[in-house]
């Protein structure tokens, strides 16, 4: 099976812009979770989607949002970008909701100038 | 909520030596403990995991031990090889929060 894919792999944006990142889970996986990875804060949970519904949410401001489509593909959006949003954004998929075993994609490296 | 502490932050060993990375967690309801390896430019890769009803699990050169009473778990890598060099993350998950909480990572360097 193909692994989790994320597009684009790299993005450069300026403050105030918005950005949309995409994630395609492993075939048959219905749960998609998003994480932010930074040198200072490490890996932090953003949210989890299952059956097109957000099931769990981390402690991030409302500028961070996401959605999931009927084919389980997911997108996350960050509006009004800030310098501190520069990070590696990782997507992970799991076969079931709240599934323990999560498989990560390669991530999208976002740089905000 | 859950808090996971990981030590050491960096670990340098000679090829063939053993490496041990330790993590502690705060939520006694946590019942799943995975370990991930992250190489440069890649996402974390699951290398081994353990559930709270098991005290130890092995997979070739890698083993994980869990002490529920003390709320800590450890990753053991034997006969280390240069390709083991990477950043390793521990994590914990409780049924209550249903999300993975990660440790801060350990950079392992294996010198030939």
Tab-separated table of C-alpha atoms in Angstrom:
chain	number	residue	atom	x	y	z
A	1	UNK	CA	0.000	0.000	0.000
A	2	UNK	CA	1.087	3.520	-0.631
A	3	UNK	CA	1.855	5.537	2.470
A	4	UNK	CA	0.399	8.813	3.633
A	5	UNK	CA	1.030	11.555	1.100
A	6	UNK	CA	1.098	15.275	1.766
A	7	UNK	CA	1.149	18.154	-0.659
A	8	UNK	CA	2.840	20.440	-1.120
A	9	UNK	CA	6.093	19.416	0.565
A	10	UNK	CA	7.325	22.988	0.917
A	11	UNK	CA	5.552	26.337	1.118
A	12	UNK	CA	6.689	29.897	1.617
A	13	UNK	CA	4.091	32.484	2.590
A	14	UNK	CA	4.069	35.977	4.044
A	15	UNK	CA	2.395	37.186	7.194
A	16	UNK	CA	-1.325	37.721	6.871
A	17	UNK	CA	-1.797	35.244	4.034
A	18	UNK	CA	-3.667	31.985	4.341
A	19	UNK	CA	-2.556	28.500	3.370
A	20	UNK	CA	-4.169	25.140	2.644
A	21	UNK	CA	-2.336	21.853	3.098
A	22	UNK	CA	-3.514	18.521	1.771
A	23	UNK	CA	-3.238	14.961	3.077
A	24	UNK	CA	-4.170	11.654	1.484
A	25	UNK	CA	-4.320	8.818	4.014
A	26	UNK	CA	-3.333	5.218	3.464
A	27	UNK	CA	-5.997	3.452	1.423
A	28	UNK	CA	-8.714	2.169	3.733
A	29	UNK	CA	-7.782	4.439	6.620
A	30	UNK	CA	-10.651	6.616	7.737
A	31	UNK	CA	-9.066	8.680	10.495
A	32	UNK	CA	-6.729	11.583	9.780
A	33	UNK	CA	-4.897	13.567	12.437
A	34	UNK	CA	-2.795	16.680	12.022
A	35	UNK	CA	0.247	17.686	14.065
A	36	UNK	CA	2.496	20.732	14.160
A	37	UNK	CA	6.195	20.157	14.726
A	38	UNK	CA	8.522	22.974	15.777
A	39	UNK	CA	11.953	22.942	17.435
A	40	UNK	CA	10.605	24.781	20.452
A	41	UNK	CA	7.263	23.057	21.056
A	42	UNK	CA	7.934	19.648	19.558
A	43	UNK	CA	5.058	17.623	18.130
A	44	UNK	CA	1.667	19.044	19.038
A	45	UNK	CA	-1.741	17.666	18.156
A	46	UNK	CA	-3.953	19.924	16.064
A	47	UNK	CA	-7.088	17.899	15.336
A	48	UNK	CA	-8.475	14.567	14.231
A	49	UNK	CA	-11.082	13.892	11.559
A	50	UNK	CA	-13.144	10.774	11.090
A	51	UNK	CA	-16.095	10.306	8.754
A	52	UNK	CA	-15.838	13.945	7.651
A	53	UNK	CA	-16.295	15.198	11.229
A	54	UNK	CA	-13.797	16.733	13.607
A	55	UNK	CA	-13.583	14.334	16.553
A	56	UNK	CA	-10.858	15.843	18.667
A	57	UNK	CA	-9.072	19.179	18.840
A	58	UNK	CA	-5.842	20.424	20.352
A	59	UNK	CA	-5.085	23.799	21.898
A	60	UNK	CA	-4.645	25.912	18.802
A	61	UNK	CA	-6.407	29.163	17.874
A	62	UNK	CA	-9.372	29.239	15.539
A	63	UNK	CA	-7.101	30.320	12.677
A	64	UNK	CA	-6.303	26.636	12.322
A	65	UNK	CA	-9.098	24.652	10.745
A	66	UNK	CA	-9.552	21.523	8.738
A	67	UNK	CA	-11.952	19.310	6.915
A	68	UNK	CA	-12.231	15.809	5.618
A	69	UNK	CA	-13.813	14.630	2.420
A	70	UNK	CA	-15.884	11.539	1.730
A	71	UNK	CA	-12.809	9.745	0.339
A	72	UNK	CA	-11.023	10.398	3.691
A	73	UNK	CA	-8.626	12.925	2.166
A	74	UNK	CA	-8.125	15.874	4.483
A	75	UNK	CA	-7.107	19.491	4.238
A	76	UNK	CA	-6.024	21.908	6.895
A	77	UNK	CA	-6.169	25.665	6.557
A	78	UNK	CA	-4.324	28.352	8.437
A	79	UNK	CA	-5.631	31.882	8.028
A	80	UNK	CA	-3.897	35.179	8.820
A	81	UNK	CA	-0.485	33.565	9.004
A	82	UNK	CA	1.937	34.605	11.727
A	83	UNK	CA	5.698	34.154	11.856
A	84	UNK	CA	5.213	31.590	14.634
A	85	UNK	CA	3.215	29.359	12.313
A	86	UNK	CA	6.427	28.361	10.564
A	87	UNK	CA	6.645	24.650	11.201
A	88	UNK	CA	6.514	21.158	9.774
A	89	UNK	CA	2.877	20.104	9.512
A	90	UNK	CA	2.406	16.374	9.729
A	91	UNK	CA	-0.581	14.308	8.817
A	92	UNK	CA	-1.155	10.833	10.242
A	93	UNK	CA	-3.735	8.248	9.317
A	94	UNK	CA	-5.247	5.383	11.217
A	95	UNK	CA	-7.712	2.673	10.206
A	96	UNK	CA	-10.314	3.637	12.787
A	97	UNK	CA	-11.450	6.568	14.870
A	98	UNK	CA	-9.116	7.219	17.753
A	99	UNK	CA	-6.933	4.418	16.485
A	100	UNK	CA	-3.772	3.863	18.456
A	101	UNK	CA	-1.460	3.082	15.567
A	102	UNK	CA	-0.870	6.173	13.482
A	103	UNK	CA	1.141	6.341	10.282
A	104	UNK	CA	2.720	9.656	9.442
A	105	UNK	CA	3.291	11.340	6.119
A	106	UNK	CA	6.499	13.214	5.222
A	107	UNK	CA	5.023	16.563	6.232
A	108	UNK	CA	4.672	19.992	4.681
A	109	UNK	CA	7.353	22.488	5.612
A	110	UNK	CA	5.701	25.915	5.947
A	111	UNK	CA	7.834	29.021	6.180
A	112	UNK	CA	6.167	32.334	7.000
A	113	UNK	CA	8.153	35.455	6.151
B	1	UNK	CA	-3.918	16.599	30.597
B	2	UNK	CA	-1.178	14.180	29.775
B	3	UNK	CA	2.446	15.287	29.976
B	4	UNK	CA	5.349	13.211	28.656
B	5	UNK	CA	8.965	13.854	29.596
B	6	UNK	CA	11.816	12.298	27.638
B	7	UNK	CA	15.514	11.906	28.468
B	8	UNK	CA	18.190	12.359	27.367
B	9	UNK	CA	17.802	15.011	24.707
B	10	UNK	CA	20.950	13.809	22.947
B	11	UNK	CA	22.736	10.476	23.101
B	12	UNK	CA	26.014	9.556	21.451
B	13	UNK	CA	27.155	5.937	21.316
B	14	UNK	CA	29.708	3.857	19.459
B	15	UNK	CA	28.551	1.363	16.886
B	16	UNK	CA	27.719	-1.913	18.594
B	17	UNK	CA	26.873	-0.319	21.937
B	18	UNK	CA	23.395	-0.271	23.459
B	19	UNK	CA	21.249	2.843	23.714
B	20	UNK	CA	18.480	3.502	26.221
B	21	UNK	CA	15.942	6.325	26.061
B	22	UNK	CA	13.527	6.928	28.940
B	23	UNK	CA	10.130	8.571	29.165
B	24	UNK	CA	7.748	9.322	31.995
B	25	UNK	CA	4.071	10.137	31.719
B	26	UNK	CA	1.645	11.794	34.069
B	27	UNK	CA	-1.795	10.378	33.253
B	28	UNK	CA	-2.351	7.002	34.893
B	29	UNK	CA	-5.170	6.395	32.392
B	30	UNK	CA	-2.692	6.257	29.492
B	31	UNK	CA	-2.713	2.796	27.979
B	32	UNK	CA	-0.779	2.997	24.714
B	33	UNK	CA	2.883	3.917	24.317
B	34	UNK	CA	4.457	4.071	20.846
B	35	UNK	CA	7.988	4.964	19.834
B	36	UNK	CA	8.747	6.807	16.621
B	37	UNK	CA	11.964	7.310	14.671
B	38	UNK	CA	12.313	10.445	12.593
B	39	UNK	CA	15.053	10.802	10.036
B	40	UNK	CA	16.013	14.092	8.460
B	41	UNK	CA	13.401	15.321	6.030
B	42	UNK	CA	10.945	12.561	6.848
B	43	UNK	CA	7.895	12.094	9.005
B	44	UNK	CA	7.997	10.002	12.195
B	45	UNK	CA	7.998	6.257	11.596
B	46	UNK	CA	6.505	3.878	14.146
B	47	UNK	CA	9.197	1.425	15.268
B	48	UNK	CA	7.596	-0.305	18.253
B	49	UNK	CA	4.684	0.149	20.624
B	50	UNK	CA	3.416	-1.326	23.867
B	51	UNK	CA	0.076	-1.401	25.630
B	52	UNK	CA	-0.522	-1.118	29.332
B	53	UNK	CA	-1.349	-4.803	29.783
B	54	UNK	CA	2.180	-5.794	28.719
B	55	UNK	CA	5.451	-5.163	30.557
B	56	UNK	CA	7.925	-5.719	27.743
B	57	UNK	CA	7.975	-6.151	23.995
B	58	UNK	CA	10.843	-6.999	21.654
B	59	UNK	CA	11.395	-6.738	17.937
B	60	UNK	CA	14.860	-7.859	16.863
B	61	UNK	CA	17.318	-5.258	18.203
B	62	UNK	CA	14.614	-3.033	19.672
B	63	UNK	CA	12.739	-3.513	22.932
B	64	UNK	CA	10.386	-1.420	25.012
B	65	UNK	CA	9.671	-1.823	28.708
B	66	UNK	CA	6.794	-0.356	30.675
B	67	UNK	CA	6.511	0.232	34.415
B	68	UNK	CA	2.918	1.284	35.085
B	69	UNK	CA	3.456	1.804	38.782
B	70	UNK	CA	6.263	4.272	38.221
B	71	UNK	CA	4.629	5.599	35.037
B	72	UNK	CA	7.678	5.288	32.888
B	73	UNK	CA	8.661	3.404	29.772
B	74	UNK	CA	11.961	2.950	27.970
B	75	UNK	CA	13.311	2.157	24.524
B	76	UNK	CA	16.306	-0.158	24.305
B	77	UNK	CA	18.345	-0.525	21.131
B	78	UNK	CA	21.070	-3.167	21.139
B	79	UNK	CA	23.998	-3.553	18.743
B	80	UNK	CA	23.491	-0.022	17.428
B	81	UNK	CA	24.369	0.753	13.819
B	82	UNK	CA	25.056	4.090	12.095
B	83	UNK	CA	21.660	3.869	10.377
B	84	UNK	CA	20.025	3.999	13.812
B	85	UNK	CA	21.100	7.657	13.981
B	86	UNK	CA	17.901	9.725	14.066
B	87	UNK	CA	15.572	11.533	16.444
B	88	UNK	CA	13.425	9.220	18.550
B	89	UNK	CA	10.114	10.256	20.081
B	90	UNK	CA	8.097	8.527	22.742
B	91	UNK	CA	4.376	9.170	23.064
B	92	UNK	CA	1.472	8.284	25.297
B	93	UNK	CA	-2.218	8.036	24.631
B	94	UNK	CA	-5.099	7.756	27.045
B	95	UNK	CA	-8.603	6.619	26.280
B	96	UNK	CA	-9.868	9.839	27.756
B	97	UNK	CA	-8.044	12.267	25.489
B	98	UNK	CA	-7.712	9.956	22.516
B	99	UNK	CA	-4.758	11.859	21.157
B	100	UNK	CA	-1.052	11.161	21.156
B	101	UNK	CA	1.078	13.320	23.455
B	102	UNK	CA	4.729	13.276	22.430
B	103	UNK	CA	7.950	13.600	24.347
B	104	UNK	CA	10.468	16.222	23.293
B	105	UNK	CA	12.657	13.798	21.364
B	106	UNK	CA	16.129	12.262	21.698
B	107	UNK	CA	18.756	12.788	19.050
B	108	UNK	CA	20.719	9.543	18.804
B	109	UNK	CA	24.097	9.592	17.083
B	110	UNK	CA	25.823	6.289	16.415
B	111	UNK	CA	29.474	6.692	15.474
B	112	UNK	CA	31.236	4.033	13.368
